[in-house]
């Protein structure tokens, strides 16, 4: 009997948050590691993905995370730069994404 991998479990984890590309996945995982400013997040994404990342890919996603109470904002420094930090709900969401991805990897290995 052949098992089919349900890709939708990785693409959409919460109805309001569509995880449809690697930029979003990496951004969430980077924020799980530590709080970051938007520009810092973009530079980290570029380093991991080995390509230029547009702010237009990152800031709307951050806004969606904020709207869904998965990140909190803190203004820091002289210029009051926004620092993004995962909330408890955001950490739980990120961990669920990791767990679901692990399930996909496990299914692909055991076939």
PDB file of C-alpha atoms in Angstrom:
ATOM      1  CA  UNK A   1       0.000   0.000   0.000  1.00  0.00           C
ATOM      2  CA  UNK A   2       1.445   3.354  -1.013  1.00  0.00           C
ATOM      3  CA  UNK A   3       1.234   6.293   1.369  1.00  0.00           C
ATOM      4  CA  UNK A   4       0.576   9.763   0.041  1.00  0.00           C
ATOM      5  CA  UNK A   5       2.002  12.797   1.769  1.00  0.00           C
ATOM      6  CA  UNK A   6      -0.589  15.460   2.546  1.00  0.00           C
ATOM      7  CA  UNK A   7       1.344  18.575   1.523  1.00  0.00           C
ATOM      8  CA  UNK A   8      -1.454  20.838   2.739  1.00  0.00           C
ATOM      9  CA  UNK A   9      -0.422  20.207   6.349  1.00  0.00           C
ATOM     10  CA  UNK A  10       2.763  22.161   5.739  1.00  0.00           C
ATOM     11  CA  UNK A  11       1.258  24.824   3.462  1.00  0.00           C
ATOM     12  CA  UNK A  12      -1.566  25.923   5.735  1.00  0.00           C
ATOM     13  CA  UNK A  13      -1.139  25.481   9.456  1.00  0.00           C
ATOM     14  CA  UNK A  14      -3.624  28.079  10.666  1.00  0.00           C
ATOM     15  CA  UNK A  15      -6.545  29.265   8.556  1.00  0.00           C
ATOM     16  CA  UNK A  16      -5.405  32.899   8.872  1.00  0.00           C
ATOM     17  CA  UNK A  17      -1.697  32.190   8.202  1.00  0.00           C
ATOM     18  CA  UNK A  18      -0.831  30.661   4.861  1.00  0.00           C
ATOM     19  CA  UNK A  19       2.673  29.225   4.889  1.00  0.00           C
ATOM     20  CA  UNK A  20       3.026  29.041   1.124  1.00  0.00           C
ATOM     21  CA  UNK A  21       6.719  29.748   0.583  1.00  0.00           C
ATOM     22  CA  UNK A  22      10.108  29.263   2.173  1.00  0.00           C
ATOM     23  CA  UNK A  23      10.556  32.959   2.951  1.00  0.00           C
ATOM     24  CA  UNK A  24       7.656  32.756   5.391  1.00  0.00           C
ATOM     25  CA  UNK A  25       8.845  29.478   6.886  1.00  0.00           C
ATOM     26  CA  UNK A  26      12.409  30.740   7.348  1.00  0.00           C
ATOM     27  CA  UNK A  27      11.208  34.083   8.750  1.00  0.00           C
ATOM     28  CA  UNK A  28       9.096  32.308  11.354  1.00  0.00           C
ATOM     29  CA  UNK A  29      11.931  29.952  12.289  1.00  0.00           C
ATOM     30  CA  UNK A  30      14.430  32.820  12.568  1.00  0.00           C
ATOM     31  CA  UNK A  31      12.063  34.677  14.884  1.00  0.00           C
ATOM     32  CA  UNK A  32      11.771  31.501  16.949  1.00  0.00           C
ATOM     33  CA  UNK A  33      15.521  31.691  17.540  1.00  0.00           C
ATOM     34  CA  UNK A  34      15.509  35.333  18.689  1.00  0.00           C
ATOM     35  CA  UNK A  35      13.759  38.698  18.323  1.00  0.00           C
ATOM     36  CA  UNK A  36      14.838  40.723  15.277  1.00  0.00           C
ATOM     37  CA  UNK A  37      14.352  44.024  13.509  1.00  0.00           C
ATOM     38  CA  UNK A  38      12.772  43.822  10.050  1.00  0.00           C
ATOM     39  CA  UNK A  39      15.968  44.777   8.191  1.00  0.00           C
ATOM     40  CA  UNK A  40      17.960  42.283  10.255  1.00  0.00           C
ATOM     41  CA  UNK A  41      15.418  39.579   9.435  1.00  0.00           C
ATOM     42  CA  UNK A  42      15.675  40.345   5.709  1.00  0.00           C
ATOM     43  CA  UNK A  43      19.496  40.130   5.834  1.00  0.00           C
ATOM     44  CA  UNK A  44      19.342  36.797   7.702  1.00  0.00           C
ATOM     45  CA  UNK A  45      16.859  35.453   5.147  1.00  0.00           C
ATOM     46  CA  UNK A  46      19.167  36.507   2.319  1.00  0.00           C
ATOM     47  CA  UNK A  47      22.081  34.708   3.974  1.00  0.00           C
ATOM     48  CA  UNK A  48      20.083  31.496   4.429  1.00  0.00           C
ATOM     49  CA  UNK A  49      18.370  31.528   1.050  1.00  0.00           C
ATOM     50  CA  UNK A  50      21.351  32.820  -0.960  1.00  0.00           C
ATOM     51  CA  UNK A  51      19.239  35.335  -2.842  1.00  0.00           C
ATOM     52  CA  UNK A  52      17.902  38.846  -2.495  1.00  0.00           C
ATOM     53  CA  UNK A  53      14.755  39.098  -0.400  1.00  0.00           C
ATOM     54  CA  UNK A  54      12.332  41.945  -0.968  1.00  0.00           C
ATOM     55  CA  UNK A  55      10.828  43.841   1.946  1.00  0.00           C
ATOM     56  CA  UNK A  56       7.517  43.306   0.129  1.00  0.00           C
ATOM     57  CA  UNK A  57       7.817  39.598   0.965  1.00  0.00           C
ATOM     58  CA  UNK A  58       8.629  40.104   4.631  1.00  0.00           C
ATOM     59  CA  UNK A  59       6.697  43.062   6.047  1.00  0.00           C
ATOM     60  CA  UNK A  60       3.199  41.978   4.944  1.00  0.00           C
ATOM     61  CA  UNK A  61       3.865  38.578   6.526  1.00  0.00           C
ATOM     62  CA  UNK A  62       5.024  40.258   9.753  1.00  0.00           C
ATOM     63  CA  UNK A  63       1.836  42.351   9.703  1.00  0.00           C
ATOM     64  CA  UNK A  64      -0.246  39.168   9.348  1.00  0.00           C
ATOM     65  CA  UNK A  65       1.605  37.550  12.252  1.00  0.00           C
ATOM     66  CA  UNK A  66       0.999  40.659  14.347  1.00  0.00           C
ATOM     67  CA  UNK A  67      -2.684  40.776  13.408  1.00  0.00           C
ATOM     68  CA  UNK A  68      -3.020  37.173  14.577  1.00  0.00           C
ATOM     69  CA  UNK A  69      -1.152  37.928  17.816  1.00  0.00           C
ATOM     70  CA  UNK A  70       1.743  35.631  16.940  1.00  0.00           C
ATOM     71  CA  UNK A  71       4.364  38.376  17.239  1.00  0.00           C
ATOM     72  CA  UNK A  72       4.739  41.409  19.456  1.00  0.00           C
ATOM     73  CA  UNK A  73       6.417  44.685  18.537  1.00  0.00           C
ATOM     74  CA  UNK A  74       8.867  46.614  20.629  1.00  0.00           C
ATOM     75  CA  UNK A  75      10.408  49.905  19.555  1.00  0.00           C
ATOM     76  CA  UNK A  76      14.089  50.103  20.464  1.00  0.00           C
ATOM     77  CA  UNK A  77      17.035  52.439  20.030  1.00  0.00           C
ATOM     78  CA  UNK A  78      17.324  56.108  19.176  1.00  0.00           C
ATOM     79  CA  UNK A  79      15.357  55.741  15.952  1.00  0.00           C
ATOM     80  CA  UNK A  80      12.775  53.514  17.639  1.00  0.00           C
ATOM     81  CA  UNK A  81      13.295  50.614  15.260  1.00  0.00           C
ATOM     82  CA  UNK A  82      10.635  47.930  15.503  1.00  0.00           C
ATOM     83  CA  UNK A  83      11.793  44.649  16.952  1.00  0.00           C
ATOM     84  CA  UNK A  84       9.639  41.598  16.285  1.00  0.00           C
ATOM     85  CA  UNK A  85       9.356  38.830  18.870  1.00  0.00           C
ATOM     86  CA  UNK A  86       7.221  35.706  18.829  1.00  0.00           C
ATOM     87  CA  UNK A  87       4.523  35.597  21.488  1.00  0.00           C
ATOM     88  CA  UNK A  88       3.725  32.368  23.336  1.00  0.00           C
ATOM     89  CA  UNK A  89       1.097  31.664  20.659  1.00  0.00           C
ATOM     90  CA  UNK A  90       3.712  32.416  17.980  1.00  0.00           C
ATOM     91  CA  UNK A  91       6.178  29.992  19.525  1.00  0.00           C
ATOM     92  CA  UNK A  92       3.471  27.336  19.653  1.00  0.00           C
ATOM     93  CA  UNK A  93       2.585  28.014  16.006  1.00  0.00           C
ATOM     94  CA  UNK A  94       6.266  27.754  14.978  1.00  0.00           C
ATOM     95  CA  UNK A  95       6.667  24.507  16.902  1.00  0.00           C
ATOM     96  CA  UNK A  96       3.541  23.059  15.258  1.00  0.00           C
ATOM     97  CA  UNK A  97       5.023  23.946  11.870  1.00  0.00           C
ATOM     98  CA  UNK A  98       8.290  22.214  12.795  1.00  0.00           C
ATOM     99  CA  UNK A  99       6.415  19.142  14.041  1.00  0.00           C
ATOM    100  CA  UNK A 100       4.314  18.934  10.876  1.00  0.00           C
ATOM    101  CA  UNK A 101       7.380  19.301   8.701  1.00  0.00           C
ATOM    102  CA  UNK A 102       9.068  16.528  10.715  1.00  0.00           C
ATOM    103  CA  UNK A 103       6.038  14.310   9.973  1.00  0.00           C
ATOM    104  CA  UNK A 104       6.474  14.964   6.251  1.00  0.00           C
ATOM    105  CA  UNK A 105      10.169  14.115   6.418  1.00  0.00           C
ATOM    106  CA  UNK A 106       9.415  10.959   8.402  1.00  0.00           C
ATOM    107  CA  UNK A 107       6.814   9.853   5.844  1.00  0.00           C
ATOM    108  CA  UNK A 108       9.211  10.429   2.950  1.00  0.00           C
ATOM    109  CA  UNK A 109      11.990   8.450   4.658  1.00  0.00           C
ATOM    110  CA  UNK A 110       9.865   5.455   5.634  1.00  0.00           C
ATOM    111  CA  UNK A 111       8.365   4.898   2.187  1.00  0.00           C
TER     112      UNK A 111
END
